[in-house]
Amino acid sequence: MAEPGTFEAFYASAWQHPGALWLAAAIGTALCLARRDLHPTARAYCLALAVLSAADAWLTANHVVGIGALPASLASVVPLGFVLAGDLRYLLFVESARGDGRIAITGLGLARAVGLTLIVPVFAQVVASRLAPGNPRVLFLVYELAFCALTIALLALHPQARALAWVRAVSGFVLLYYGLWAATDTWILATGADLGFALRVVPNALYYGGLVAAIAWLAPAGRR
């Protein structure tokens, strides 16, 4: 097996994961707190997402700070759980955002968001297993392209996205980081270029911290 390149080694290191990702989550948190006219429910939602991002970066690292390597029984379950939670935070936002800047989570909205969350992982697993069994980079790419397609479908069809500029703007941000992931993974698969791993750090930062900031700063002003 070839030795990893400089950027790939950095990408797999604690400097990037969790270090850079914790920094991204902290910046997102600071921007959320700096928005003085943010509705309390939106602020609480953003802060919860920041905690989720920090926990994700911590528990999905190759070497978990303070724990070491996760037991084999958890090594795949924990990352999958955070992938699903990471997508749910956007899909639940779509279901729960309101025109006055509130986040109003309902049982029905949560159920719909959970249902939407399951579409992409199931589709990606089926497609990737037929295209390139055992190749995680192909699985990543199929997942990323499928989530882009889901986001575009929501923009066209979901009533919240059609009615609220806030939801459309945040959806555009989600398309940005998923599109960047797809572009870098396509490059890595096509060329094997080590630089692709350096560029992949950008959508990682947008995912872990940028979404928190985007939801907070794009929100309509809410009542204090």
XYZ file of C-alpha atoms in Angstrom:
224
model
C 0.000 0.000 0.000
C 1.349 3.426 -0.969
C 2.294 5.839 1.768
C -0.244 8.675 2.200
C 0.761 12.055 0.786
C 1.381 15.127 2.901
C -2.169 16.467 2.663
C -3.773 13.051 3.111
C -1.685 12.521 6.245
C -2.758 15.935 7.570
C -6.380 15.130 6.711
C -6.229 11.951 8.809
C -4.365 13.614 11.676
C -5.686 15.108 14.903
C -4.748 18.576 13.597
C -7.586 18.368 11.096
C -9.917 15.958 12.885
C -10.827 17.017 15.508
C -8.616 20.148 15.750
C -9.674 22.184 12.712
C -13.249 20.925 13.013
C -13.493 22.025 16.645
C -12.218 25.434 15.559
C -14.902 25.606 12.856
C -17.601 24.686 15.375
C -16.303 27.335 17.792
C -16.383 30.025 15.094
C -19.936 29.019 14.157
C -20.923 29.255 17.826
C -19.364 32.706 18.173
C -21.205 33.993 15.103
C -24.466 32.591 16.447
C -23.977 34.355 19.781
C -23.023 37.591 18.028
C -26.417 37.824 16.288
C -28.275 39.952 18.840
C -31.703 39.876 17.209
C -31.800 36.116 16.655
C -34.989 34.489 17.920
C -34.321 32.485 21.122
C -35.526 29.249 19.524
C -33.178 29.728 16.563
C -30.291 30.510 18.900
C -31.006 27.370 20.946
C -31.173 25.287 17.759
C -27.864 26.650 16.471
C -26.128 26.082 19.805
C -27.435 22.502 19.877
C -26.012 21.982 16.381
C -22.664 23.361 17.521
C -22.569 20.868 20.398
C -23.448 18.098 17.937
C -20.630 19.203 15.618
C -18.097 19.234 18.451
C -19.170 15.772 19.613
C -19.045 14.485 16.026
C -15.513 15.799 15.494
C -14.420 14.277 18.797
C -15.975 10.804 18.572
C -15.386 10.132 14.862
C -11.644 10.911 14.871
C -9.171 8.110 14.230
C -7.896 8.610 17.788
C -10.619 9.840 20.122
C -9.135 12.329 22.588
C -9.324 10.924 26.100
C -10.541 7.511 24.903
C -8.251 6.248 22.145
C -9.584 3.959 19.458
C -13.269 3.095 19.772
C -14.158 -0.564 20.357
C -14.775 -2.532 17.163
C -18.476 -2.761 18.029
C -18.758 1.056 17.919
C -16.206 1.930 15.230
C -18.779 1.904 12.423
C -21.980 2.561 14.384
C -20.840 5.880 15.887
C -19.716 7.493 12.589
C -22.925 6.355 10.856
C -25.000 7.827 13.671
C -23.271 11.187 13.308
C -23.663 11.151 9.514
C -27.413 10.684 9.934
C -27.577 13.319 12.679
C -25.586 15.726 10.504
C -28.113 15.462 7.692
C -31.074 15.503 10.084
C -30.035 18.902 11.470
C -30.568 20.491 8.020
C -33.697 18.512 7.151
C -35.261 19.265 10.539
C -34.453 22.931 9.973
C -36.342 22.820 6.663
C -39.357 21.357 8.447
C -39.169 23.691 11.440
C -38.091 27.146 10.217
C -40.741 29.853 10.343
C -41.026 33.219 8.637
C -40.666 35.139 11.898
C -37.271 33.609 12.637
C -38.495 30.872 14.960
C -37.539 27.199 14.934
C -40.763 25.358 15.798
C -40.163 21.611 15.993
C -43.304 19.466 15.869
C -43.735 15.711 16.095
C -44.914 15.525 12.488
C -42.067 17.700 11.272
C -39.532 15.563 13.131
C -41.014 12.375 11.662
C -40.852 13.783 8.138
C -37.273 14.939 8.674
C -36.236 11.480 9.917
C -37.872 9.898 6.869
C -36.029 12.266 4.533
C -32.761 11.561 6.376
C -32.951 7.841 5.542
C -33.404 8.272 1.776
C -29.825 9.169 0.830
C -27.882 6.605 2.933
C -30.062 3.727 1.716
C -29.817 4.878 -1.919
C -26.057 5.460 -1.700
C -25.380 2.070 -0.127
C -27.351 0.232 -2.810
C -25.797 2.131 -5.719
C -22.207 2.107 -4.414
C -22.363 -1.624 -3.649
C -23.111 -2.223 -7.314
C -20.656 0.286 -8.760
C -17.610 -0.394 -6.593
C -18.132 -2.732 -3.626
C -15.803 -1.957 -0.750
C -14.600 1.399 -2.113
C -15.507 4.037 0.511
C -14.556 6.951 -1.772
C -17.178 5.857 -4.310
C -19.718 5.517 -1.509
C -18.883 9.056 -0.364
C -19.305 10.433 -3.887
C -22.639 8.712 -4.501
C -23.868 9.941 -1.110
C -22.788 13.519 -1.832
C -24.397 13.630 -5.259
C -27.579 12.072 -3.909
C -27.819 14.636 -1.104
C -27.342 17.435 -3.634
C -30.244 15.971 -5.616
C -32.389 15.741 -2.474
C -31.633 19.360 -1.560
C -32.512 20.552 -5.061
C -35.775 18.579 -4.881
C -36.613 20.221 -1.558
C -35.938 23.657 -3.034
C -38.351 22.915 -5.857
C -41.061 21.070 -3.965
C -41.011 21.675 -0.214
C -43.498 24.350 0.890
C -41.116 25.825 3.475
C -38.366 26.230 0.898
C -40.750 27.723 -1.629
C -42.163 30.189 0.907
C -39.125 31.246 2.972
C -36.003 32.963 1.669
C -34.262 31.858 4.893
C -34.740 28.180 4.038
C -33.707 28.691 0.421
C -30.520 30.499 1.455
C -29.500 27.834 3.979
C -30.301 25.143 1.404
C -27.946 26.889 -1.008
C -25.243 26.743 1.663
C -25.822 23.005 2.096
C -25.522 22.574 -1.667
C -22.220 24.452 -1.501
C -20.488 22.117 0.926
C -21.986 18.933 -0.506
C -21.041 20.101 -4.013
C -17.477 20.826 -2.865
C -17.250 17.382 -1.277
C -18.453 15.788 -4.510
C -15.986 17.799 -6.603
C -13.000 16.910 -4.410
C -13.930 13.231 -4.234
C -14.339 13.134 -8.015
C -10.865 14.639 -8.329
C -9.358 12.175 -5.858
C -10.968 9.207 -7.636
C -9.965 10.441 -11.094
C -6.395 11.547 -10.384
C -5.395 10.335 -6.943
C -4.050 13.860 -6.346
C -2.947 14.453 -2.774
C -4.107 18.074 -3.019
C -7.690 16.809 -3.074
C -7.433 16.030 0.637
C -6.330 19.592 1.385
C -9.302 20.977 -0.538
C -11.651 18.589 1.275
C -10.916 20.452 4.502
C -12.965 23.408 3.183
C -16.361 21.640 2.953
C -15.563 19.903 6.250
C -15.281 23.291 7.946
C -18.486 24.510 6.285
C -20.308 21.383 7.481
C -19.066 21.459 11.079
C -19.213 25.186 11.737
C -20.525 26.991 8.693
C -24.041 25.572 8.823
C -24.468 26.855 12.377
C -23.367 30.330 11.282
C -25.498 30.223 8.114
C -28.719 29.355 9.959
C -28.061 32.101 12.517
C -26.986 34.880 10.152
C -29.518 34.209 7.432
C -32.444 34.090 9.870
C -35.024 36.883 9.876
C -34.828 39.114 12.940
C -36.799 37.584 15.784
C -38.362 38.987 18.942
C -35.966 39.010 21.903
